[in-house]
CSV table of C-alpha atoms in Angstrom, one decimal:
chain,number,residue,atom,x,y,z
A,645,UNK,CA,87.9,-134.9,-27.8
A,646,UNK,CA,89.3,-136.4,-31.4
A,647,UNK,CA,89.6,-139.7,-32.3
A,648,UNK,CA,92.1,-142.3,-30.4
A,649,UNK,CA,95.3,-142.4,-32.2
A,650,UNK,CA,96.8,-145.8,-32.9
A,651,UNK,CA,99.8,-147.3,-33.7
A,652,UNK,CA,101.1,-150.6,-34.4
A,653,UNK,CA,105.3,-151.5,-33.6
A,654,UNK,CA,105.6,-154.5,-36.0
A,655,UNK,CA,102.8,-154.3,-38.2
A,656,UNK,CA,104.4,-156.8,-41.1
A,657,UNK,CA,104.3,-160.0,-38.2
A,658,UNK,CA,101.6,-162.3,-38.1
A,659,UNK,CA,99.8,-160.6,-35.5
A,660,UNK,CA,100.6,-157.2,-36.8
A,661,UNK,CA,98.9,-157.4,-40.1
A,662,UNK,CA,96.2,-159.0,-38.3
A,663,UNK,CA,95.3,-156.1,-35.8
A,664,UNK,CA,96.1,-153.9,-38.8
A,665,UNK,CA,93.4,-155.6,-40.8
A,666,UNK,CA,90.8,-155.4,-38.1
A,667,UNK,CA,91.6,-151.8,-37.7
A,668,UNK,CA,92.3,-150.3,-41.4
A,669,UNK,CA,88.8,-149.3,-42.0
A,670,UNK,CA,87.9,-148.2,-38.3
A,671,UNK,CA,86.1,-144.7,-38.6
A,672,UNK,CA,86.3,-144.4,-34.6
A,673,UNK,CA,90.2,-144.3,-34.2
A,674,UNK,CA,93.0,-142.5,-36.4
A,675,UNK,CA,95.6,-145.2,-37.5
A,676,UNK,CA,99.4,-143.9,-37.5
A,677,UNK,CA,101.3,-145.3,-40.3
A,678,UNK,CA,105.1,-145.6,-40.6
A,679,UNK,CA,106.9,-145.2,-44.1
A,680,UNK,CA,108.0,-148.6,-45.1
A,681,UNK,CA,111.4,-147.0,-45.4
A,682,UNK,CA,111.3,-146.3,-41.8
A,683,UNK,CA,109.9,-149.4,-40.1
A,684,UNK,CA,113.2,-150.1,-38.4
A,685,UNK,CA,114.2,-146.6,-37.8
A,686,UNK,CA,114.1,-145.7,-33.9
A,687,UNK,CA,113.9,-142.6,-34.0
A,688,UNK,CA,110.6,-142.7,-36.1
A,689,UNK,CA,109.3,-145.4,-34.3
A,690,UNK,CA,109.6,-143.2,-31.2
A,691,UNK,CA,108.4,-140.4,-32.6
A,692,UNK,CA,104.9,-142.4,-33.5
A,693,UNK,CA,104.9,-144.4,-30.6
A,694,UNK,CA,104.7,-141.0,-28.4
A,695,UNK,CA,102.2,-139.2,-30.6
A,696,UNK,CA,99.6,-142.3,-30.1
A,697,UNK,CA,97.5,-142.7,-27.6
A,698,UNK,CA,97.7,-146.7,-27.7
A,699,UNK,CA,100.2,-148.6,-28.9
A,700,UNK,CA,100.3,-152.2,-30.0
A,701,UNK,CA,103.7,-154.1,-29.8
A,702,UNK,CA,103.9,-156.5,-32.0
A,703,UNK,CA,107.7,-157.8,-32.0
A,704,UNK,CA,109.9,-160.5,-30.4
A,705,UNK,CA,110.0,-160.4,-27.0
A,706,UNK,CA,113.7,-158.5,-26.7
A,707,UNK,CA,112.1,-156.0,-28.9
A,708,UNK,CA,109.4,-155.5,-27.0
A,709,UNK,CA,111.0,-154.9,-24.1
A,710,UNK,CA,113.2,-152.3,-26.1
A,711,UNK,CA,110.0,-150.6,-27.6
A,712,UNK,CA,108.6,-149.9,-24.1
A,713,UNK,CA,111.7,-147.7,-23.4
A,714,UNK,CA,111.2,-145.7,-26.5
A,715,UNK,CA,107.8,-144.5,-24.8
A,716,UNK,CA,108.3,-141.3,-22.5
A,717,UNK,CA,104.8,-139.8,-23.3
A,718,UNK,CA,103.2,-141.0,-19.8
A,719,UNK,CA,99.7,-140.9,-21.7
A,720,UNK,CA,100.7,-143.5,-24.0
A,721,UNK,CA,99.3,-146.8,-23.4
A,722,UNK,CA,100.7,-149.8,-24.2
A,723,UNK,CA,99.4,-153.6,-25.5
A,724,UNK,CA,102.0,-156.1,-25.6
A,725,UNK,CA,101.3,-159.2,-27.8
A,726,UNK,CA,104.8,-160.5,-27.0
A,727,UNK,CA,105.7,-163.0,-24.1
A,728,UNK,CA,107.8,-160.3,-22.4
A,729,UNK,CA,105.5,-158.5,-19.9
A,730,UNK,CA,102.5,-161.2,-19.5
A,731,UNK,CA,103.6,-161.8,-15.9
A,732,UNK,CA,105.3,-158.6,-15.5
A,733,UNK,CA,104.6,-156.3,-12.4
A,734,UNK,CA,103.3,-153.3,-13.3
A,735,UNK,CA,101.2,-155.4,-16.3
A,736,UNK,CA,97.7,-156.2,-16.3
A,737,UNK,CA,96.9,-159.6,-18.3
A,738,UNK,CA,94.5,-159.2,-20.8
A,739,UNK,CA,91.7,-161.8,-20.2
A,740,UNK,CA,88.6,-159.8,-19.7
A,741,UNK,CA,86.1,-162.8,-19.7
A,742,UNK,CA,88.0,-163.6,-16.0
A,743,UNK,CA,85.7,-161.1,-14.4
A,744,UNK,CA,84.6,-157.7,-13.5
A,745,UNK,CA,87.7,-157.2,-11.9
A,746,UNK,CA,89.8,-158.1,-14.5
A,747,UNK,CA,87.8,-156.0,-17.3
A,748,UNK,CA,88.2,-153.1,-15.1
A,749,UNK,CA,92.1,-153.6,-14.6
A,750,UNK,CA,92.3,-153.6,-18.2
A,751,UNK,CA,89.6,-150.6,-18.7
A,752,UNK,CA,92.5,-148.4,-16.7
A,753,UNK,CA,95.8,-150.1,-17.4
A,754,UNK,CA,98.7,-148.1,-18.8
A,755,UNK,CA,100.5,-151.5,-19.9
A,756,UNK,CA,98.5,-154.9,-20.8
A,757,UNK,CA,100.1,-157.8,-21.7
A,758,UNK,CA,97.8,-159.5,-24.4
A,759,UNK,CA,97.6,-163.4,-23.9
A,760,UNK,CA,99.2,-166.1,-25.4
A,761,UNK,CA,97.0,-168.5,-27.8
A,762,UNK,CA,97.6,-171.7,-25.6
A,763,UNK,CA,97.5,-170.3,-22.3
A,764,UNK,CA,94.2,-168.4,-23.7
A,765,UNK,CA,92.5,-171.7,-23.7
A,766,UNK,CA,94.1,-173.4,-20.8
A,767,UNK,CA,93.2,-170.5,-18.4
A,768,UNK,CA,89.8,-170.2,-19.7
A,769,UNK,CA,89.2,-174.1,-18.7
A,770,UNK,CA,91.4,-173.9,-15.5
A,771,UNK,CA,90.8,-170.6,-14.0
A,772,UNK,CA,87.3,-170.5,-13.1
A,773,UNK,CA,87.9,-174.1,-11.6
A,774,UNK,CA,90.5,-173.0,-9.1
A,775,UNK,CA,88.8,-169.8,-8.2
A,776,UNK,CA,85.6,-171.3,-7.3
A,777,UNK,CA,87.4,-173.9,-5.1
A,778,UNK,CA,86.8,-176.9,-7.3
A,779,UNK,CA,90.3,-177.6,-8.0
A,780,UNK,CA,93.1,-177.5,-5.8
A,781,UNK,CA,95.9,-175.4,-7.0
A,782,UNK,CA,98.7,-178.1,-6.9
A,783,UNK,CA,96.7,-180.2,-9.1
A,784,UNK,CA,98.8,-182.6,-11.3
A,785,UNK,CA,97.5,-181.3,-14.7
A,786,UNK,CA,98.2,-182.6,-18.2
A,787,UNK,CA,97.3,-180.3,-21.1
A,788,UNK,CA,97.5,-181.5,-24.6
A,789,UNK,CA,96.9,-178.8,-27.4
A,790,UNK,CA,96.6,-178.8,-31.2
A,791,UNK,CA,97.3,-175.7,-33.4
A,792,UNK,CA,97.5,-174.6,-36.8
A,793,UNK,CA,101.0,-173.4,-38.2
A,794,UNK,CA,100.4,-169.9,-38.2
A,795,UNK,CA,100.9,-170.1,-34.4
A,796,UNK,CA,104.8,-170.6,-35.1
A,797,UNK,CA,105.2,-167.3,-37.1
A,798,UNK,CA,106.6,-166.3,-40.5
A,799,UNK,CA,109.1,-169.0,-40.1
A,800,UNK,CA,106.5,-171.8,-39.9
A,801,UNK,CA,104.2,-170.5,-41.9
A,802,UNK,CA,106.9,-170.4,-44.8
A,803,UNK,CA,107.8,-173.6,-44.4
A,804,UNK,CA,104.2,-175.2,-44.8
A,805,UNK,CA,103.1,-172.7,-47.4
A,806,UNK,CA,106.2,-173.6,-49.9
A,807,UNK,CA,105.8,-174.8,-53.2
A,808,UNK,CA,108.1,-177.8,-52.5
A,809,UNK,CA,107.9,-178.4,-48.9
A,810,UNK,CA,109.5,-181.1,-46.8
A,811,UNK,CA,106.8,-184.2,-46.5
A,812,UNK,CA,107.1,-184.9,-43.0
A,813,UNK,CA,104.9,-181.3,-42.6
A,814,UNK,CA,101.8,-183.2,-43.8
A,815,UNK,CA,101.8,-185.2,-40.1
A,816,UNK,CA,100.9,-183.6,-36.9
A,817,UNK,CA,103.9,-183.1,-35.3
A,818,UNK,CA,104.9,-182.6,-31.2
A,819,UNK,CA,107.1,-179.8,-29.9
A,820,UNK,CA,108.4,-178.4,-26.9
A,821,UNK,CA,109.6,-182.0,-26.3
A,822,UNK,CA,111.5,-180.6,-23.4
A,823,UNK,CA,108.1,-179.9,-21.4
A,824,UNK,CA,109.3,-176.2,-21.4
A,825,UNK,CA,106.9,-173.7,-23.3
A,826,UNK,CA,106.9,-169.9,-22.9
A,827,UNK,CA,103.5,-169.9,-22.2
A,828,UNK,CA,103.4,-172.1,-18.9
A,829,UNK,CA,104.6,-169.0,-16.6
A,830,UNK,CA,101.4,-167.4,-17.7
A,831,UNK,CA,99.0,-170.9,-17.2
A,832,UNK,CA,100.0,-170.9,-13.9
A,833,UNK,CA,100.1,-167.6,-12.4
A,834,UNK,CA,97.0,-166.5,-14.4
A,835,UNK,CA,95.1,-170.1,-13.4
A,836,UNK,CA,96.3,-169.8,-9.8
A,837,UNK,CA,98.3,-172.7,-10.2
A,838,UNK,CA,101.0,-173.7,-7.5
A,839,UNK,CA,102.4,-177.1,-9.6
A,840,UNK,CA,103.5,-176.6,-13.2
A,841,UNK,CA,101.1,-178.6,-15.6
A,842,UNK,CA,102.5,-181.1,-18.3
A,843,UNK,CA,102.0,-179.0,-21.4
A,844,UNK,CA,102.3,-180.8,-24.9
A,845,UNK,CA,101.5,-178.9,-27.6
A,846,UNK,CA,101.6,-180.2,-31.2
A,847,UNK,CA,101.7,-178.1,-34.8
A,848,UNK,CA,99.1,-179.3,-37.5
A,849,UNK,CA,98.7,-179.2,-41.3
A,850,UNK,CA,96.1,-176.1,-41.4
A,851,UNK,CA,96.6,-172.3,-41.1
A,852,UNK,CA,94.5,-171.2,-38.7
A,853,UNK,CA,92.6,-172.7,-35.3
A,854,UNK,CA,93.5,-174.6,-31.9
A,855,UNK,CA,92.1,-177.0,-29.2
A,856,UNK,CA,93.5,-177.0,-25.6
A,857,UNK,CA,92.4,-180.0,-23.6
A,858,UNK,CA,92.6,-180.9,-20.1
A,859,UNK,CA,91.8,-184.5,-19.1
A,860,UNK,CA,90.7,-184.8,-15.1
A,861,UNK,CA,89.3,-187.4,-13.1
A,862,UNK,CA,86.4,-186.1,-11.3
A,863,UNK,CA,87.5,-187.4,-7.9
A,864,UNK,CA,90.4,-184.7,-7.9
A,865,UNK,CA,87.7,-182.0,-8.0
A,866,UNK,CA,86.1,-180.5,-4.7
A,867,UNK,CA,82.4,-181.9,-4.1
A,868,UNK,CA,80.3,-184.1,-6.3
A,869,UNK,CA,80.7,-183.3,-9.5
A,870,UNK,CA,79.9,-184.4,-13.1
A,871,UNK,CA,80.2,-183.2,-16.6
A,872,UNK,CA,76.7,-181.2,-16.2
A,873,UNK,CA,77.7,-179.7,-13.0
A,874,UNK,CA,80.8,-178.3,-14.4
A,875,UNK,CA,79.0,-176.9,-17.5
A,876,UNK,CA,76.8,-175.1,-15.4
A,877,UNK,CA,79.9,-173.8,-13.5
A,878,UNK,CA,81.2,-172.4,-16.5
A,879,UNK,CA,78.0,-171.0,-17.6
A,880,UNK,CA,77.6,-168.9,-14.4
A,881,UNK,CA,81.6,-168.0,-14.3
A,882,UNK,CA,81.2,-166.7,-18.0
A,883,UNK,CA,77.8,-165.4,-17.8
A,884,UNK,CA,77.5,-162.3,-20.3
A,885,UNK,CA,80.9,-162.8,-21.8
A,886,UNK,CA,80.3,-162.3,-25.4
A,887,UNK,CA,83.0,-164.0,-26.9
A,888,UNK,CA,82.9,-167.2,-24.5
A,889,UNK,CA,80.3,-169.9,-24.8
A,890,UNK,CA,79.9,-173.3,-23.4
A,891,UNK,CA,78.8,-175.7,-25.8
A,892,UNK,CA,75.5,-178.1,-24.7
A,893,UNK,CA,75.8,-181.5,-23.3
A,894,UNK,CA,75.3,-183.1,-26.7
A,895,UNK,CA,78.1,-181.4,-28.4
A,896,UNK,CA,79.9,-182.1,-30.1
A,897,UNK,CA,77.3,-184.2,-31.9
A,898,UNK,CA,79.4,-185.7,-34.4
A,899,UNK,CA,81.7,-187.1,-31.8
A,900,UNK,CA,84.6,-185.0,-32.8
A,901,UNK,CA,85.8,-181.5,-32.1
A,902,UNK,CA,87.6,-180.0,-34.8
A,903,UNK,CA,90.4,-177.3,-34.6
A,904,UNK,CA,90.0,-174.7,-37.4
A,905,UNK,CA,85.8,-174.5,-36.9
A,906,UNK,CA,86.5,-170.8,-35.2
A,907,UNK,CA,89.2,-169.7,-37.8
A,908,UNK,CA,88.7,-165.8,-38.4
A,909,UNK,CA,86.6,-165.2,-35.2
A,910,UNK,CA,87.3,-163.8,-31.8
A,911,UNK,CA,84.9,-166.6,-30.1
A,912,UNK,CA,86.2,-169.2,-27.6
A,913,UNK,CA,83.7,-172.4,-26.9
A,914,UNK,CA,84.3,-174.5,-24.1
A,915,UNK,CA,83.5,-178.5,-24.1
A,916,UNK,CA,82.7,-180.7,-20.9
A,917,UNK,CA,82.9,-184.1,-22.5
A,918,UNK,CA,83.3,-187.5,-20.4
A,919,UNK,CA,81.6,-189.8,-18.3
A,920,UNK,CA,80.9,-190.3,-14.2
A,921,UNK,CA,84.6,-190.9,-13.9
A,922,UNK,CA,86.4,-188.5,-16.0
A,923,UNK,CA,85.8,-185.5,-18.3
A,924,UNK,CA,87.8,-183.7,-21.0
A,925,UNK,CA,87.9,-180.3,-20.7
A,926,UNK,CA,88.4,-178.6,-24.2
A,927,UNK,CA,88.6,-174.9,-25.3
A,928,UNK,CA,88.7,-173.9,-29.1
A,929,UNK,CA,89.2,-171.0,-30.4
A,930,UNK,CA,91.3,-169.1,-33.3
A,931,UNK,CA,94.9,-169.0,-32.3
A,932,UNK,CA,95.1,-165.5,-34.3
A,933,UNK,CA,91.9,-164.3,-33.1
A,934,UNK,CA,90.7,-164.5,-29.1
A,935,UNK,CA,94.4,-166.3,-29.0
A,936,UNK,CA,96.2,-163.3,-30.4
A,937,UNK,CA,94.9,-160.2,-32.7
A,938,UNK,CA,91.5,-160.5,-31.9
A,939,UNK,CA,92.2,-160.1,-28.1
A,940,UNK,CA,94.4,-157.4,-29.0
A,941,UNK,CA,91.7,-155.3,-30.5
A,942,UNK,CA,89.0,-156.5,-27.9
A,943,UNK,CA,91.5,-155.0,-25.2
A,944,UNK,CA,92.2,-151.9,-26.9
A,945,UNK,CA,88.3,-151.5,-27.4
A,946,UNK,CA,88.1,-151.5,-23.6
A,947,UNK,CA,91.0,-149.2,-22.5
A,948,UNK,CA,89.6,-146.6,-25.3
A,949,UNK,CA,86.0,-147.1,-23.9
A,950,UNK,CA,84.9,-148.0,-27.2
A,951,UNK,CA,82.1,-151.2,-27.2
A,952,UNK,CA,84.2,-154.0,-26.5
A,953,UNK,CA,83.0,-156.1,-29.6
A,954,UNK,CA,83.8,-153.5,-32.0
A,955,UNK,CA,85.6,-154.4,-35.0
A,956,UNK,CA,84.9,-157.9,-34.0
A,957,UNK,CA,80.8,-158.4,-34.3
A,958,UNK,CA,79.5,-160.3,-36.7
A,959,UNK,CA,82.1,-163.2,-36.0
A,960,UNK,CA,79.7,-165.6,-34.6
A,961,UNK,CA,80.5,-169.3,-33.8
């Protein structure tokens, strides 16, 4: 059997470029490239998609839905990096660390929705607690999150990296202030929640990195819980996960959780901080790594039967 053939539809976008960077030097796959002058040629895109064993869609939501319709080859498999199909029927959610069943579903899937960056952090914290019966699905949750500006896409990147930019961009900025955000649907569904969390994201003046936090009263949880018991629960849930690590009880030793420490990696770190009454659950990751392109490559590896860490190994926390 020859090498798997892979095509990236939307390679010029932020996620597409990062996927390409992770695949360009791979010798275990064949990467199809579209001629620059045909990037928006539907017929040429359709041809390449149907020649590929696996297609990455790195497009806006509406364009991703249209792109799926171009795939007529029943053997072509798709990883969609947009929001369009993350909760859609017939699509598998691409978060393999959620357990053996999740990883097996990805391995055999024809269609995989790649997780959102904020959703990855939130789900990594909340899904284990709900699935273990520690947190009720209707718990009233608040989620705060800080992200680098690359999470805002090309427009935000251009604003932040302009030679003469607006002075207010130096300050962290809250957005989605109507408390509506496109990641909330997957945050709820994949975590098993029945009550919508209050989600408050913030974009900041650094390129890559993210911290997602959820504060809890310990009496919201079943049984007698403490920061130590929660760390143990996370370690048990993520046992064997290459890219998810639970930080020790003295972390962060400096008293600060930096947002960009994992930039350039596919790692995700979980912190449990607090006292005998309250805890702050925190997930730190790269919004363009485990929050986007790194996760997409990890899912590709699983789907193609390649070692999961290929192209991602050596990116240590």
